[in-house]
Short mmCIF file of C-alpha atoms in Angstrom, two decimals:
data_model
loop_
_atom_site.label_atom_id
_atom_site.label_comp_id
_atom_site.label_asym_id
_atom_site.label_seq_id
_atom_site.Cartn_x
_atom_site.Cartn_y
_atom_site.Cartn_z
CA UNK A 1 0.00 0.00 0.00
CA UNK A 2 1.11 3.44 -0.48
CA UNK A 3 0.81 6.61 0.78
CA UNK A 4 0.36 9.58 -1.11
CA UNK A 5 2.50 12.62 0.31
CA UNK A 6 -0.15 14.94 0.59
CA UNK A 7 -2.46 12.34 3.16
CA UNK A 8 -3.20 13.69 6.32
CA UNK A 9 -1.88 12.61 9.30
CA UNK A 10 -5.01 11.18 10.44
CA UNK A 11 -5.21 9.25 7.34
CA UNK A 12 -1.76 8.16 7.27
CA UNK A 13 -2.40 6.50 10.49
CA UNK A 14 -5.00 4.94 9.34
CA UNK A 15 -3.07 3.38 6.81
CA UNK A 16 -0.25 2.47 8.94
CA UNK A 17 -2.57 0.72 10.78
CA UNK A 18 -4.07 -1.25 7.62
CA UNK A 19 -0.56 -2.54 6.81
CA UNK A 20 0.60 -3.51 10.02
CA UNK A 21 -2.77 -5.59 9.80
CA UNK A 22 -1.95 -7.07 6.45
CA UNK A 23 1.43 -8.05 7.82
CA UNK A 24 0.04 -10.13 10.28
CA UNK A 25 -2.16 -11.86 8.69
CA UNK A 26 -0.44 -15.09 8.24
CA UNK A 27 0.15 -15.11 11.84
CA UNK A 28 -3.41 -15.41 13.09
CA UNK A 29 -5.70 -17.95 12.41
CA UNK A 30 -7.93 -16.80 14.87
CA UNK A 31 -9.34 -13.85 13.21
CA UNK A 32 -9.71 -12.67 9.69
CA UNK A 33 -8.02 -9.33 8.21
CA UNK A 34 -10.61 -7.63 5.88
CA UNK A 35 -7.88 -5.80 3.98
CA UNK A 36 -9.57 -6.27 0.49
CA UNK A 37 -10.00 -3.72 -2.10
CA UNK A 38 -13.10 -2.85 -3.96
CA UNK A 39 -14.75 -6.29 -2.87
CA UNK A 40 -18.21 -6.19 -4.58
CA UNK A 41 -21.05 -5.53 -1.89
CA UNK A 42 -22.44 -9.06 -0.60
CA UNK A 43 -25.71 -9.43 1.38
CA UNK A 44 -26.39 -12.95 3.60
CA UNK A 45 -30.00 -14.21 1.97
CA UNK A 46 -31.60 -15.55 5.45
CA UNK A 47 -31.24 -12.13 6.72
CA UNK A 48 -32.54 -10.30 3.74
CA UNK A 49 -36.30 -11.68 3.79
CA UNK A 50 -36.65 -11.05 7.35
CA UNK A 51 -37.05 -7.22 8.66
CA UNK A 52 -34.53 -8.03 11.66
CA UNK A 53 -33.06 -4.23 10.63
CA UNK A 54 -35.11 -1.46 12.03
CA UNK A 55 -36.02 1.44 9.22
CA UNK A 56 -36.47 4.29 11.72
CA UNK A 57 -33.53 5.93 14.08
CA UNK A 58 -34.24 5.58 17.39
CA UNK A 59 -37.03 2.87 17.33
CA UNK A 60 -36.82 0.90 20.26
CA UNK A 61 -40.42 -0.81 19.68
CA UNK A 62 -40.45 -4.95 19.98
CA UNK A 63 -41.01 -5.71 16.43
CA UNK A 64 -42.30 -8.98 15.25
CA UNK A 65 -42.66 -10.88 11.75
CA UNK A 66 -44.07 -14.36 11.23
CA UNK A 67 -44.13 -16.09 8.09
CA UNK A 68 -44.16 -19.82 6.42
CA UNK A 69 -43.52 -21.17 9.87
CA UNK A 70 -40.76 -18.80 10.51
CA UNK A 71 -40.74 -16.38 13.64
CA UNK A 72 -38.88 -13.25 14.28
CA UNK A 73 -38.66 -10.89 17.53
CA UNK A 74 -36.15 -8.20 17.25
CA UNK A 75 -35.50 -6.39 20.88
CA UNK A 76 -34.12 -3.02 20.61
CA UNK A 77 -31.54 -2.40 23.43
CA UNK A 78 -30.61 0.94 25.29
CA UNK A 79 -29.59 2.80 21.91
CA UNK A 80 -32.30 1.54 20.04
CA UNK A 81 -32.74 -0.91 17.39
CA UNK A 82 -29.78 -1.58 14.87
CA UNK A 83 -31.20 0.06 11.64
CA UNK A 84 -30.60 -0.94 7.93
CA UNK A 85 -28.40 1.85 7.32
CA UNK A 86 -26.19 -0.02 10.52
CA UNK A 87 -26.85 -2.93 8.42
CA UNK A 88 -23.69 -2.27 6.46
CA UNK A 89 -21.28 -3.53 8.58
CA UNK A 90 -22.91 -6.70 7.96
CA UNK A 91 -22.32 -6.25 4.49
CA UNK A 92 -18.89 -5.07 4.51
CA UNK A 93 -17.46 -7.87 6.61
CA UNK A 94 -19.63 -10.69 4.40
CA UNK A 95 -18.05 -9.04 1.43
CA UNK A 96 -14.89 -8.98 2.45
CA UNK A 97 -15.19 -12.65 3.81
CA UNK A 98 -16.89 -13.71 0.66
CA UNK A 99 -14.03 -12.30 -1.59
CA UNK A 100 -11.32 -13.70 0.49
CA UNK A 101 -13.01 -17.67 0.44
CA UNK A 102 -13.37 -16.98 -3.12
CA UNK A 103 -9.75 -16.28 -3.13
CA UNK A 104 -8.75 -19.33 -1.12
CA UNK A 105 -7.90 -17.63 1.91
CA UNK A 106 -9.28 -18.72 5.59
CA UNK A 107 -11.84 -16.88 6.65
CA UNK A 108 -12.99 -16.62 11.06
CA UNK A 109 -16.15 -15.41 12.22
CA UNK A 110 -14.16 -12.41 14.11
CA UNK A 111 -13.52 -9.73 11.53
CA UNK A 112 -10.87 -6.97 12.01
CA UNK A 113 -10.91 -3.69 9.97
CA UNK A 114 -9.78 -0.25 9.77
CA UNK A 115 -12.58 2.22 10.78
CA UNK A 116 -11.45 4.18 7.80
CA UNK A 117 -11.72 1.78 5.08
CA UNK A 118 -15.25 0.65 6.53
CA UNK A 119 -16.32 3.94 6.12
CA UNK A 120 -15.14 4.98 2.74
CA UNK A 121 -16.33 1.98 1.40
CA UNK A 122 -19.79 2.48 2.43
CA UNK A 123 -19.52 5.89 1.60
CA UNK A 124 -19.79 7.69 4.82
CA UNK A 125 -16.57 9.74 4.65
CA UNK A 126 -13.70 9.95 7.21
CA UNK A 127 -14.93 13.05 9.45
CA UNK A 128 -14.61 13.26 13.07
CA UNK A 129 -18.30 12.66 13.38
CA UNK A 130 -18.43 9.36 11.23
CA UNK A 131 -16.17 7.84 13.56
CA UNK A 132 -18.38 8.59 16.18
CA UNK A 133 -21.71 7.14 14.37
CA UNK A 134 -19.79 4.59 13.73
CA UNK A 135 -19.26 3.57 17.58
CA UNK A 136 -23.07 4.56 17.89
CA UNK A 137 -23.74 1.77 15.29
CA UNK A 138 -21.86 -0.54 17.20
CA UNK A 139 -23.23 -0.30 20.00
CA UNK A 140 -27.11 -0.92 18.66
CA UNK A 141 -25.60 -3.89 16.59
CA UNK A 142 -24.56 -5.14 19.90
CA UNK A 143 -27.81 -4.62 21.65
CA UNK A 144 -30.16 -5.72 19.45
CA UNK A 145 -31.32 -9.02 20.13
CA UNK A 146 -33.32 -11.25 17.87
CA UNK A 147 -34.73 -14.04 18.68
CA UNK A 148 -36.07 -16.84 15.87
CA UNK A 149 -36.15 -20.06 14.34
CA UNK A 150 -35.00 -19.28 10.86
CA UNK A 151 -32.89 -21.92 9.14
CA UNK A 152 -29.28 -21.18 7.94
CA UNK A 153 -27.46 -23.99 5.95
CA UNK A 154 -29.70 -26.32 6.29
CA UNK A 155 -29.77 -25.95 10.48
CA UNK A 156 -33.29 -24.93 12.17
CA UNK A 157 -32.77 -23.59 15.85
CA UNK A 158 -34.43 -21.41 17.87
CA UNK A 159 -32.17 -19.07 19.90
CA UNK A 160 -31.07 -15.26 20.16
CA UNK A 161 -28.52 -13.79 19.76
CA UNK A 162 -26.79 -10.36 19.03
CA UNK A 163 -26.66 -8.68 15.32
CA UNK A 164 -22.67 -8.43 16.17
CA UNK A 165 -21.85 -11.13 19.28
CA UNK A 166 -19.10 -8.08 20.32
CA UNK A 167 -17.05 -5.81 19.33
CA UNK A 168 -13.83 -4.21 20.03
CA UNK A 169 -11.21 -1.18 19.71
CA UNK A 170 -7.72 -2.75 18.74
CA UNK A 171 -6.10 0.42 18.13
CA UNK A 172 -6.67 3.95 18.47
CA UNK A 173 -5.16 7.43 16.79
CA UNK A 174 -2.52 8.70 19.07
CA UNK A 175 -3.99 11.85 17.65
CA UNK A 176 -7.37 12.44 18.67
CA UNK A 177 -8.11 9.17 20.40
CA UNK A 178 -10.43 7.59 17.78
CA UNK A 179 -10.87 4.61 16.66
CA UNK A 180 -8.30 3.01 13.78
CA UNK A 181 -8.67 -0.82 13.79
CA UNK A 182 -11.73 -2.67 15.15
CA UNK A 183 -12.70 -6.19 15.43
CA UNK A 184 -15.85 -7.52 15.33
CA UNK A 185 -17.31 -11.30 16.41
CA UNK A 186 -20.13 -11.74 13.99
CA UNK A 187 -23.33 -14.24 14.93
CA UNK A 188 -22.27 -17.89 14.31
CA UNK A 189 -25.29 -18.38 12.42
CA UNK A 190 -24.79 -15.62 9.66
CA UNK A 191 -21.08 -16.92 9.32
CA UNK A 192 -22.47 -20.66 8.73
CA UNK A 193 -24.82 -18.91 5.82
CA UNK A 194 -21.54 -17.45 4.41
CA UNK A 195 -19.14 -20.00 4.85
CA UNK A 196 -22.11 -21.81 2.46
CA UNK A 197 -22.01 -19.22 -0.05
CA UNK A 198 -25.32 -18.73 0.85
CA UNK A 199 -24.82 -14.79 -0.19
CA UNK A 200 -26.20 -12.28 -3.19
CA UNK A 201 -23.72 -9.52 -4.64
CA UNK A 202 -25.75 -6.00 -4.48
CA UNK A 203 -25.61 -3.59 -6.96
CA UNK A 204 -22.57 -0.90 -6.45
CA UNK A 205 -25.20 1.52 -5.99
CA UNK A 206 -26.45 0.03 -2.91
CA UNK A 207 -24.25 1.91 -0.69
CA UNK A 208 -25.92 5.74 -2.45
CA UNK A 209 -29.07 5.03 -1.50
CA UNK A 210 -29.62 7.65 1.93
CA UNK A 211 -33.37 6.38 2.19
CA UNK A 212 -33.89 3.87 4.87
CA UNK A 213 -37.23 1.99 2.78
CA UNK A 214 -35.88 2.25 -0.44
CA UNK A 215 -32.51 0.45 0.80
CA UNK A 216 -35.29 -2.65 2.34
CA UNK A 217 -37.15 -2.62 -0.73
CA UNK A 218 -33.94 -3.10 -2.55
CA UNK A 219 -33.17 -6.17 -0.72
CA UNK A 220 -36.42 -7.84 -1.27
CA UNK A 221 -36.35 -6.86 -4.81
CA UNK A 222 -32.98 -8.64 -5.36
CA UNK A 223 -33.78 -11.62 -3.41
CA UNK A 224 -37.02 -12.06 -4.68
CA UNK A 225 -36.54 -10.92 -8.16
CA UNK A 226 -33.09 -12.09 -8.18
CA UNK A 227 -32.30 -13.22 -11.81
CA UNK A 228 -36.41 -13.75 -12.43
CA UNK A 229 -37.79 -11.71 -14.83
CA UNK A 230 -40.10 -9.65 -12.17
CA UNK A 231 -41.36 -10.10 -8.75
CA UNK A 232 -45.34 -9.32 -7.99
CA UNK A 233 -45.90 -9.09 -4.87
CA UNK A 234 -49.25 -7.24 -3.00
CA UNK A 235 -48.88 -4.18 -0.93
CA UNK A 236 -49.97 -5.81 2.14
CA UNK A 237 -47.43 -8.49 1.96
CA UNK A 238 -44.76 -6.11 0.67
CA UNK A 239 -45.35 -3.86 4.14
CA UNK A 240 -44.81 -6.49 6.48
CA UNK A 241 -42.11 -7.94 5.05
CA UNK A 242 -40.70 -4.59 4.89
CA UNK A 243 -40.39 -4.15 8.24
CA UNK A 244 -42.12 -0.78 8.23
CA UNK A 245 -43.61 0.78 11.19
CA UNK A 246 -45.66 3.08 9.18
CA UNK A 247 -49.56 2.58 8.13
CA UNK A 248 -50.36 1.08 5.17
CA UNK A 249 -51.68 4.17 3.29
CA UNK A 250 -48.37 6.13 4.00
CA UNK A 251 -46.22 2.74 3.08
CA UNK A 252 -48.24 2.78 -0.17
CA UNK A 253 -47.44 6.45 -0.95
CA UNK A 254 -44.07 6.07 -0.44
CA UNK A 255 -43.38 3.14 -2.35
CA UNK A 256 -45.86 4.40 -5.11
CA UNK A 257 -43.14 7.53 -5.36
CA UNK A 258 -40.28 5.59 -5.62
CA UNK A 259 -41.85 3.55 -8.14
CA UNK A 260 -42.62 6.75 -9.87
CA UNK A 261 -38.34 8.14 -9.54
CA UNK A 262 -37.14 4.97 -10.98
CA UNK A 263 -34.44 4.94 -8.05
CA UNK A 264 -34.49 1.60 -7.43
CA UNK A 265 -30.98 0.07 -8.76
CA UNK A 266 -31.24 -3.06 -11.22
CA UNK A 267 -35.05 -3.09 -11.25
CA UNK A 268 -37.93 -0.92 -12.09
CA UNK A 269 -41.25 -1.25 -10.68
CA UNK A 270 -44.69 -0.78 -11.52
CA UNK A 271 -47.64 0.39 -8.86
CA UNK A 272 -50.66 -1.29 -9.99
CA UNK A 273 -53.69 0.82 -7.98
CA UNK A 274 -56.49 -1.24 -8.91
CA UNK A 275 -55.40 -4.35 -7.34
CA UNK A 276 -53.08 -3.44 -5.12
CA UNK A 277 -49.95 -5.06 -6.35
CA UNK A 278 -46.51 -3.89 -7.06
CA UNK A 279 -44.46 -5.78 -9.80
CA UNK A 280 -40.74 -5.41 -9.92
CA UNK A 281 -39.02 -5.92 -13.15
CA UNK A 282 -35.31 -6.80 -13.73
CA UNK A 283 -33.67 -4.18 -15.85
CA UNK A 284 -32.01 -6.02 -18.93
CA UNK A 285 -34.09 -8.11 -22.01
CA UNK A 286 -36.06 -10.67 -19.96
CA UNK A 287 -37.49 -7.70 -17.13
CA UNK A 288 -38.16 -5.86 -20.79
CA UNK A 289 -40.14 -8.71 -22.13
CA UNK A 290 -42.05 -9.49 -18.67
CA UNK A 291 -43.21 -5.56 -18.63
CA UNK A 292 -44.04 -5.69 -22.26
CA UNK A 293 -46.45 -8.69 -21.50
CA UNK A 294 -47.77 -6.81 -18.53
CA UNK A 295 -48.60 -4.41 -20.86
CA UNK A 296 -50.21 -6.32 -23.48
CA UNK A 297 -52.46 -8.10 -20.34
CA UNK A 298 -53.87 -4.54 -19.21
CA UNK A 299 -51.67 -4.35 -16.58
CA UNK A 300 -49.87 -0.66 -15.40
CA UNK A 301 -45.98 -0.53 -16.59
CA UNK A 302 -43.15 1.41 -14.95
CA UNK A 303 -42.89 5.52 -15.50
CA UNK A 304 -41.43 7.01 -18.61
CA UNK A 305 -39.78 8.82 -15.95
CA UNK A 306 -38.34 5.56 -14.33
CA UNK A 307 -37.11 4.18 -17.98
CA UNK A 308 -35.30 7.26 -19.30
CA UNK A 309 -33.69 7.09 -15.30
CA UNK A 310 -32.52 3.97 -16.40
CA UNK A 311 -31.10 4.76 -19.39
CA UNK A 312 -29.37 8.18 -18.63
CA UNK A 313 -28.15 6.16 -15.49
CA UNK A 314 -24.23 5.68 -16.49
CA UNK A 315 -22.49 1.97 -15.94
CA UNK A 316 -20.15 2.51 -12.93
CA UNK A 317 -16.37 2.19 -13.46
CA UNK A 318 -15.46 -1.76 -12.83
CA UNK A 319 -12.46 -1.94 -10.01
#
């Protein structure tokens, strides 16, 4: 790694503290460095059909989902619930452990990381007060507690257990006392799923969208939709799955709009009033032909608004 001579000292620490990591990652086999660059974003499929993410700061409501036999309580502890947006830590240590198996490289269910490369990747910038959301988001990962039965790799159990099991400072900045390198023991059960490959890559783009709902409907979309031409699904069904907390009628209006921006990544989707139903398309020939025989059945299609989104929406640059 090296180190431009105009980086900050901050920064340079921070870097430092990445390659002393790398160093030492031969000698422990009881952890697992994330120290890889421009890993593609990687979400664990149990977790994304169940709402186990809260979409609201601050909630610290019980929530509860059951489904197909499968039961979910998520507790919110002293902070609050862990919210999607927290989510991402989930998603940058499965993508870095995904990557690295895919590699051939041994991957542990404790994860150690610079603060600073968690945090540019998932596009929160290194300021003073990211590092301190950052320990915020910790700390609800930590005290959330969910309890359920849902099965992982082929293993039913009911138990609970901690979003993160716990986490840890390894180092801090001998300059302002923030955190540098962290370490985090991630729930045995989401490290069987991953160890299993039992993962989907997101879209790039996952990480720009700010908007708590249209982040969960995301998820659902791609593991739902996945490489299917579309995904219908009724509003009813789509709101508790969601996880929302809001009433129907305001769920409706909000998905209804982003149906209407065409901000979804990878998918467009169509709000069909009379019956209630939202259909999300796959963008690429077979979503095309799906929407086209929507069309052709009387069914609504996505905006003109959504498709020239689509198209003025320019590939990302391929690290």
């Amino acid at each position: 790694m090296l180190i431009a001579p105009n980086t900050s000292r901050a920064e340079r620490i921070d870097c430092e503290v990445a390659m002393r990591l790398a160093s030492g990652r031969c000698q422990q086999g009881d952890f697992f460095i994330a120290d890889i660059f421009g890993a593609s974003p990687k979400d664990d499929i149990a977790s994304m059909e169940y709402p186990l993410f809260a979409l609201k700061a601050g909630d610290k409501r019980v929530r509860t989902y059951e489904r197909n036999g499968n039961t979910v309580a998520v507790m919110p502890g002293s902070c609050g619930c862990a919210t999607i947006h927290d989510k991402d830590l989930w998603i940058y240590c499965i993508s870095q452990l995904m990557e690295a198996r895919n590699r051939g490289r041994v991957i542990a269910p404790t994860v150690r990381f610079t603060a600073y490369d968690f945090l540019i990747a998932t596009g929160r910038g290194a300021s003073g007060r990211a590092y301190e959301r950052m320990e915020d988001m910790l700390r609800r990962l930590k005290g959330t507690v969910v309890e359920t039965n849902i099965e992982t790799n082929g293993q039913r159990e009911r138990r609970g257990f901690g979003l993160i099991d716990s986490w840890r400072v390894v180092e801090k900045s001998p300059v302002d006392d923030r955190m540098v390198a962290v370490e985090v023991d991630l729930p045995r059960w989401l490290f069987r799923s991953v160890d299993a490959g039992k993962v989907l890559t997101l879209s790039d783009d996952y990480w720009g969208l700010r908007k708590a709902l249209d982040r969960r409907i995301y998820e659902l979309a791609r593991k739902h939709c996945g490489s299917q031409s579309r995904w219908r699904v009724s509003m009813t069904v789509l709101h508790q799955k969601s996880g929302s907390m809001a009433s129907l009628r305001r769920f409706r209006f909000d998905v209804k709009a982003l149906a209407e921006s065409g901000g979804l990544p990878d998918y467009l989707m169509a709000f069909d009033v009379e019956r209630d139903v939202v259909t999300i398309y796959a963008i690429g020939p077979k979503g095309r032909r799906a929407e086209a025989c929507d069309i052709q059945a009387g069914r609504p299609h996505a905006t003109l608004t959504a498709h020239k989104k689509v198209v003025a929406r320019k590939p990302r640059r391929q690290l």
